[in-house]
PDB file of C-alpha atoms in Angstrom:
ATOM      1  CA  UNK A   1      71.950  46.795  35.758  1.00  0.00           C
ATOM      2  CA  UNK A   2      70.258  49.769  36.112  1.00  0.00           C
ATOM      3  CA  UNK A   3      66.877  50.459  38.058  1.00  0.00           C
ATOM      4  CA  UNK A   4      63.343  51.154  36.387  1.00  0.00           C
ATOM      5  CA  UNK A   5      62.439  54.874  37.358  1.00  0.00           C
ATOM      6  CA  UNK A   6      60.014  54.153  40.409  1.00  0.00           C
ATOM      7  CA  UNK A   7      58.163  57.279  41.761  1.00  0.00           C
ATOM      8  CA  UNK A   8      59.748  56.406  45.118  1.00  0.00           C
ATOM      9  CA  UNK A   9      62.569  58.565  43.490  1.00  0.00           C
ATOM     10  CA  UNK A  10      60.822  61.672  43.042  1.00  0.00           C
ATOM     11  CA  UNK A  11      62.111  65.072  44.710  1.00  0.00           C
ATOM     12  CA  UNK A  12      58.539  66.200  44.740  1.00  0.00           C
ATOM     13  CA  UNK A  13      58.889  68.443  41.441  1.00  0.00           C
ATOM     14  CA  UNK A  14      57.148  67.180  38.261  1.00  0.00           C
ATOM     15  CA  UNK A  15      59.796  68.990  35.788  1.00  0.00           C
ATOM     16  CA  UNK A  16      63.202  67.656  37.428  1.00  0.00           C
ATOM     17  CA  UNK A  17      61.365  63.926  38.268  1.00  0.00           C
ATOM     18  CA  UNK A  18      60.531  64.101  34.062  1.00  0.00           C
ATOM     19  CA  UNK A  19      64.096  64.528  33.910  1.00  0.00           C
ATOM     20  CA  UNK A  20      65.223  61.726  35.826  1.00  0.00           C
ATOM     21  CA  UNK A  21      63.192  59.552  33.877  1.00  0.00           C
ATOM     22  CA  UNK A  22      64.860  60.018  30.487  1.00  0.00           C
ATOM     23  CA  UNK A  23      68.245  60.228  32.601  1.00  0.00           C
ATOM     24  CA  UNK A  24      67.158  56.385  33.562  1.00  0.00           C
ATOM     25  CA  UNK A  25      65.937  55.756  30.130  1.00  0.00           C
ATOM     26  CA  UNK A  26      69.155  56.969  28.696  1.00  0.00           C
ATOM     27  CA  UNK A  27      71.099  55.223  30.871  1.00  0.00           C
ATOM     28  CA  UNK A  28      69.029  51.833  30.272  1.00  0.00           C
ATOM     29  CA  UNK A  29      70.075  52.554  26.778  1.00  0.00           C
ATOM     30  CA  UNK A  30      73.680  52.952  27.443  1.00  0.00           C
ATOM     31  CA  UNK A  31      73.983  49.189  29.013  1.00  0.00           C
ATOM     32  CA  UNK A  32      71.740  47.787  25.756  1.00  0.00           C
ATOM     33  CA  UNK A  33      74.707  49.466  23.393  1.00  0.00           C
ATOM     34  CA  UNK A  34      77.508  48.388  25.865  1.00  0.00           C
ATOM     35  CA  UNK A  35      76.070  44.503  25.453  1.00  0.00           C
ATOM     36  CA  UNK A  36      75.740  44.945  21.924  1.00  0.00           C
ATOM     37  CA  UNK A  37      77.875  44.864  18.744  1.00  0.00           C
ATOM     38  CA  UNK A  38      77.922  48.528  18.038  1.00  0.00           C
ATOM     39  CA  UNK A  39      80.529  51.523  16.329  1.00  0.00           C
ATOM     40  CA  UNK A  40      82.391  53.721  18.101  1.00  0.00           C
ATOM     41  CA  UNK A  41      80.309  57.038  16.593  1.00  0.00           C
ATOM     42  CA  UNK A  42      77.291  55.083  17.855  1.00  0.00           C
ATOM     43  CA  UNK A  43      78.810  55.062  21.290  1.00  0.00           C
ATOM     44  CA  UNK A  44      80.226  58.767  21.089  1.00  0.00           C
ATOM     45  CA  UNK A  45      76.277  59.570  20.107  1.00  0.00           C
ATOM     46  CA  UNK A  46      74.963  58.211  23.308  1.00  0.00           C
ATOM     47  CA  UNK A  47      77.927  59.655  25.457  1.00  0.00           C
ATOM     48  CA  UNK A  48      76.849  63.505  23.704  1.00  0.00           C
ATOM     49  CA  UNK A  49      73.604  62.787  24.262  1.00  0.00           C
ATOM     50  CA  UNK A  50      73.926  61.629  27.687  1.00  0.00           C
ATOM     51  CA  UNK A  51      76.480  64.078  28.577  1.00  0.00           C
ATOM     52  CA  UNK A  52      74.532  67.534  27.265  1.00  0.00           C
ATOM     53  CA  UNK A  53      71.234  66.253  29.004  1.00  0.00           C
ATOM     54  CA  UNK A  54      72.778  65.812  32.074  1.00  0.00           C
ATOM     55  CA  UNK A  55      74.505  69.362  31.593  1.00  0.00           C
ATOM     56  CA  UNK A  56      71.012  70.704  31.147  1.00  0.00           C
ATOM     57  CA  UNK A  57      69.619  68.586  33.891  1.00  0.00           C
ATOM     58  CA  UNK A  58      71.937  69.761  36.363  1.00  0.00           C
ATOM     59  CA  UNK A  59      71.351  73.544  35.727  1.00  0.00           C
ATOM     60  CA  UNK A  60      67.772  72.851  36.406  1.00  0.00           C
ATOM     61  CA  UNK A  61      68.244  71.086  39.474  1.00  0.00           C
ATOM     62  CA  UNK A  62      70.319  73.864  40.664  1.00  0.00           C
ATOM     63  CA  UNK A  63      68.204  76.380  39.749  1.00  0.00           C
ATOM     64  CA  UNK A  64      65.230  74.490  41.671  1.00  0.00           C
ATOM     65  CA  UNK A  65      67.535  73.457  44.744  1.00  0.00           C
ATOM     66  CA  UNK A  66      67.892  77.386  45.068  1.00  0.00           C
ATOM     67  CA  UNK A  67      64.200  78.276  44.668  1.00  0.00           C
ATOM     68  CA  UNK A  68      63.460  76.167  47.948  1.00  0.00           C
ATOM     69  CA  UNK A  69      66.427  77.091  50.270  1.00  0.00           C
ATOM     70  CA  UNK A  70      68.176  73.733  49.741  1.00  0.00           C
ATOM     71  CA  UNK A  71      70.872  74.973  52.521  1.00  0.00           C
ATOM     72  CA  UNK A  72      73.646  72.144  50.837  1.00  0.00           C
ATOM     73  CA  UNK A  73      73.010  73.481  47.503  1.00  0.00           C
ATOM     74  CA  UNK A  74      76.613  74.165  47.221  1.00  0.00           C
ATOM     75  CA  UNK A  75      77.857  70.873  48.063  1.00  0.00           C
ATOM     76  CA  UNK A  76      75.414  69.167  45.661  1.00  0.00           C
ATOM     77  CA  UNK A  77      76.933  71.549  42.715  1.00  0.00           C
ATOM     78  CA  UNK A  78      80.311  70.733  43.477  1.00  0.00           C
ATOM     79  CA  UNK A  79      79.044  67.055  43.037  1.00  0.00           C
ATOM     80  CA  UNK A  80      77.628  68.067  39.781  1.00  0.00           C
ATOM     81  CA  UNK A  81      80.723  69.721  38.708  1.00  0.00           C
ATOM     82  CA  UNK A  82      82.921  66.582  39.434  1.00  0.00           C
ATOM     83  CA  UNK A  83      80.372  64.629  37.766  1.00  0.00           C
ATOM     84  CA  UNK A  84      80.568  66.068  34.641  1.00  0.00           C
ATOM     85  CA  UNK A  85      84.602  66.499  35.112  1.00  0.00           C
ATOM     86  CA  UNK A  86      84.753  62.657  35.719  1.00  0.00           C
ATOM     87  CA  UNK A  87      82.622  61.823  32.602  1.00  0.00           C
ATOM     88  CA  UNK A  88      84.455  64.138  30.279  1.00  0.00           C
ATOM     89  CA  UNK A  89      87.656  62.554  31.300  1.00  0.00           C
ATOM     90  CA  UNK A  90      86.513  58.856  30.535  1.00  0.00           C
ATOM     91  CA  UNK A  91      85.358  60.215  27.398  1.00  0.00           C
ATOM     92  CA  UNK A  92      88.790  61.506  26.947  1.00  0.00           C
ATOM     93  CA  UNK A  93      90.724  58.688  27.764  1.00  0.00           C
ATOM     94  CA  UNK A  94      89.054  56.088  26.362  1.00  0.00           C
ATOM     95  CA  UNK A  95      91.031  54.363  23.429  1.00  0.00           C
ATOM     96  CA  UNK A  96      88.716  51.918  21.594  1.00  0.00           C
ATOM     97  CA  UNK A  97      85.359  51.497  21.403  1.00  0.00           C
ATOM     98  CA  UNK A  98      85.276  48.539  24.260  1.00  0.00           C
ATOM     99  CA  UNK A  99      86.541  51.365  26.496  1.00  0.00           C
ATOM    100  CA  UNK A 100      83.861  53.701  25.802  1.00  0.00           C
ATOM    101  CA  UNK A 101      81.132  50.890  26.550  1.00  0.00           C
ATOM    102  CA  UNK A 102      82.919  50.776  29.840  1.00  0.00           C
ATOM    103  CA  UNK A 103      83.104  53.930  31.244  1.00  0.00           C
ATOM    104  CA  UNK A 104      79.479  54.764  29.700  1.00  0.00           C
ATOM    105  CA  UNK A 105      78.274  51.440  32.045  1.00  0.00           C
ATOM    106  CA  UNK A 106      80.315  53.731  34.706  1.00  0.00           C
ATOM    107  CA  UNK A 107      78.556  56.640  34.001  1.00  0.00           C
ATOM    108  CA  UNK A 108      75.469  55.201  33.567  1.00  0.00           C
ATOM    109  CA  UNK A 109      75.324  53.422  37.087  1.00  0.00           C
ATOM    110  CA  UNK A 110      77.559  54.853  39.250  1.00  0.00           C
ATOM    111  CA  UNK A 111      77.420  58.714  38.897  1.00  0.00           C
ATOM    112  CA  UNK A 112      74.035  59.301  37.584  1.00  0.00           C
ATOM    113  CA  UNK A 113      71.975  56.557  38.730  1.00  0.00           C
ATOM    114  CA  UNK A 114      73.844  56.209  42.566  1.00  0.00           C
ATOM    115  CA  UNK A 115      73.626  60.314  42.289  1.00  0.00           C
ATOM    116  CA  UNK A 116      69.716  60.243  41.925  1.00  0.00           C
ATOM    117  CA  UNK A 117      69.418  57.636  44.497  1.00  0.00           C
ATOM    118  CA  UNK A 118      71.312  58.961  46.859  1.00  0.00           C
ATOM    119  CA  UNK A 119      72.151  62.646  46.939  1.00  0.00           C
ATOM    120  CA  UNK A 120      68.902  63.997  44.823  1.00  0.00           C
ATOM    121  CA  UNK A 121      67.066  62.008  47.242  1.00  0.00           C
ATOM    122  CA  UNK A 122      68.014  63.808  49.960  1.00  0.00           C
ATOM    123  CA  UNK A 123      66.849  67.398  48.415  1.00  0.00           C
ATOM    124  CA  UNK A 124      63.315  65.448  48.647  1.00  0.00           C
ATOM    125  CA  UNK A 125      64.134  64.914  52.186  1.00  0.00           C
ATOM    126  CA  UNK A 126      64.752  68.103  53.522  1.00  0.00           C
ATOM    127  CA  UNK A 127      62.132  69.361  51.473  1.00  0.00           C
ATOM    128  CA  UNK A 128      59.844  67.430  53.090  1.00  0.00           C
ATOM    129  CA  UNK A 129      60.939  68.129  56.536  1.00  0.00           C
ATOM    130  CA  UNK A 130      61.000  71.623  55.967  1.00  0.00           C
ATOM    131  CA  UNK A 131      57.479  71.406  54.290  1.00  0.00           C
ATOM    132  CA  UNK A 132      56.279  69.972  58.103  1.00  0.00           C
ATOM    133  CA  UNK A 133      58.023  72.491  59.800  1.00  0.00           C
ATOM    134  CA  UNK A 134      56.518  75.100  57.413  1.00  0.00           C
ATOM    135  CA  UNK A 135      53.467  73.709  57.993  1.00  0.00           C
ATOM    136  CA  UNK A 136      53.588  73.816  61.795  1.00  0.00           C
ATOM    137  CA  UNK A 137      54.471  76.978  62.136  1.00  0.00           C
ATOM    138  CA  UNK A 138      51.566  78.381  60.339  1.00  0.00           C
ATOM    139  CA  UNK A 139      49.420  76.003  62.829  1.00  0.00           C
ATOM    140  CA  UNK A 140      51.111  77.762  65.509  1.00  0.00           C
ATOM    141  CA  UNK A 141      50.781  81.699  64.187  1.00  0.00           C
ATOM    142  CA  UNK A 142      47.093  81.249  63.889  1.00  0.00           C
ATOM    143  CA  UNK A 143      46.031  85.068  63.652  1.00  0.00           C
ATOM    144  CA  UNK A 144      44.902  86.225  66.978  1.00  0.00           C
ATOM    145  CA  UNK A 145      40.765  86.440  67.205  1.00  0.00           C
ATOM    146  CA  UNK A 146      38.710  88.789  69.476  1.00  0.00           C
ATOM    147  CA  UNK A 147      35.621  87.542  70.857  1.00  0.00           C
ATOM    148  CA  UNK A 148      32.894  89.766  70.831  1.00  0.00           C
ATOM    149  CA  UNK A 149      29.185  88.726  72.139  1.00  0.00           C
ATOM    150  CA  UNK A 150      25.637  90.009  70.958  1.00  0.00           C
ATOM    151  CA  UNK A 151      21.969  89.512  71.826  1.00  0.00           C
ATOM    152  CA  UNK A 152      21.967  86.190  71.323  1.00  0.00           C
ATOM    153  CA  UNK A 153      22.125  83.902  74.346  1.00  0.00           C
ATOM    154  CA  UNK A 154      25.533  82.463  74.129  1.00  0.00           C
ATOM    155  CA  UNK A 155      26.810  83.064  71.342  1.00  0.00           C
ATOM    156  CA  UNK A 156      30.421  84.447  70.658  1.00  0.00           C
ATOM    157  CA  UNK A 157      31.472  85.855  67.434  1.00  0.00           C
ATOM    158  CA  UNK A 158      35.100  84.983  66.550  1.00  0.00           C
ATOM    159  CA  UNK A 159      36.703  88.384  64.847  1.00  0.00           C
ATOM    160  CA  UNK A 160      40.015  88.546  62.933  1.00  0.00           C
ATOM    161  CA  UNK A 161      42.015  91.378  63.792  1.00  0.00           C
ATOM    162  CA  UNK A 162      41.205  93.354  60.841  1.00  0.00           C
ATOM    163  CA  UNK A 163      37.468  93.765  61.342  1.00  0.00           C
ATOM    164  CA  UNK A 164      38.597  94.811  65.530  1.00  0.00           C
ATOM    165  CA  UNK A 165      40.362  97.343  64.636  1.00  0.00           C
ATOM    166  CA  UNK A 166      37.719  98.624  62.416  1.00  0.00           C
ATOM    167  CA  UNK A 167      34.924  98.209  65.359  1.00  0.00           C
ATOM    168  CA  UNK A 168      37.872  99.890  68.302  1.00  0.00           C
ATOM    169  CA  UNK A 169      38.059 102.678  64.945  1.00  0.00           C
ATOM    170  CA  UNK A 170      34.366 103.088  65.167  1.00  0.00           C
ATOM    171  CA  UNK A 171      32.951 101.204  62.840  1.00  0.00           C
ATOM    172  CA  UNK A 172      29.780  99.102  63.978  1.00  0.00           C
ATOM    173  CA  UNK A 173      29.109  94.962  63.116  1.00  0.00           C
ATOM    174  CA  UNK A 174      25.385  93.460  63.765  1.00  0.00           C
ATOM    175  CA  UNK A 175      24.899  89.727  64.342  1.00  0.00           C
ATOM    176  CA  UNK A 176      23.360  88.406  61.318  1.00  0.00           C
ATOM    177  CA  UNK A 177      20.484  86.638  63.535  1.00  0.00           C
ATOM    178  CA  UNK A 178      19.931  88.792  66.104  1.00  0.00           C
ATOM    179  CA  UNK A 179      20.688  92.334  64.062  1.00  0.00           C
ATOM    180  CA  UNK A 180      22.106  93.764  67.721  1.00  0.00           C
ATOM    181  CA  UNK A 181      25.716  95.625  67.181  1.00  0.00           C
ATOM    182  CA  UNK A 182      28.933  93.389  68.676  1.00  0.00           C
ATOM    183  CA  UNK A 183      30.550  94.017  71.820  1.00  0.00           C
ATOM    184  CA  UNK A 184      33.770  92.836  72.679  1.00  0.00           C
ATOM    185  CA  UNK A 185      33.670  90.164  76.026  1.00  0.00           C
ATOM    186  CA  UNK A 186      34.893  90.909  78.583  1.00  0.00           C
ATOM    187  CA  UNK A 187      36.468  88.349  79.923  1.00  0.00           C
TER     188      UNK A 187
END
């Protein structure tokens, strides 16, 4: 049987997660018309319509895998590629209607709803970890700031880079309290 979507499957992108949900909802409708007195045309309608949204899906995934540096996008298209090689070939081979209900159910669970699962899941994954990493590093490269003092009695004025070079250019800053020009510290 396959899952409910959960949001414990997400990949952390609102337009491919939309996606997965009607994948899931298609595929919940593939095992109600394999359990379920139906004709073959019926069957070949959910197959096309399972089949071209998953074509469609898997361009966008692509396409988003690329836009944040997924470095195993390659291996994840060759997935796709078999994917959609495997499901054309069950559609292919399948002689009677009771085979088509089968290799939908295969489809269905196995390839889309084990690929989600599993190998989507890890795009979320690195993106996440790369999203800390990111995240850290700006921590880390924190612009350098100059301290410069005034009239005040301890007070130091913290100055982005920018505005130092404008004040080692010439260009003169007064405290807003004490209206005397900054100086840098010396330290």
């Amino acid at each position: 049987m396959v899952p409910s979507w959960d949001d414990k499957y997400s990949i952390g992108n609102s337009d491919i997660d939309l996606q997965h949900q009607k994948l899931f909802d298609l595929a919940k409708k593939s095992f109600i018309y394999a359990n379920k007195n139906v004709s073959r045309e019926e069957i070949r309608g959910i197959v096309a319509e399972f089949f071209e949204y998953m074509k469609e899906h898997f361009k966008d995934e692509q396409e988003y895998m690329e836009l944040i540096g997924y470095p195993y996008l390659h291996e994840h298209t060759m997935i796709h590629k078999d994917i959609i090689a495997s499901m054309a070939g069950l559609i292919k081979t399948a002689k009677n209607v009771n085979d088509l209900k089968e290799n939908l159910l295969l489809i269905a669970e196995k390839w889309l709803v084990e690929h989600i699962l599993k190998e989507d899941a890890k795009i979320e994954k690195w993106r996440q970890a790369n999203l800390e990493h990111a995240e850290n590093e700006l921590i880390e490269e924190q612009p350098k700031q100059y301290k410069y003092t005034c009239g005040c009695p301890n007070k130091i004025h913290l100055v982005p880079p920018y505005i130092h070079e404008k004040i080692v250019e010439g260009k003169k800053f007064s405290c807003m309290t004490c209206k005397v020009v900054i100086k840098i510290k010396l330290s």
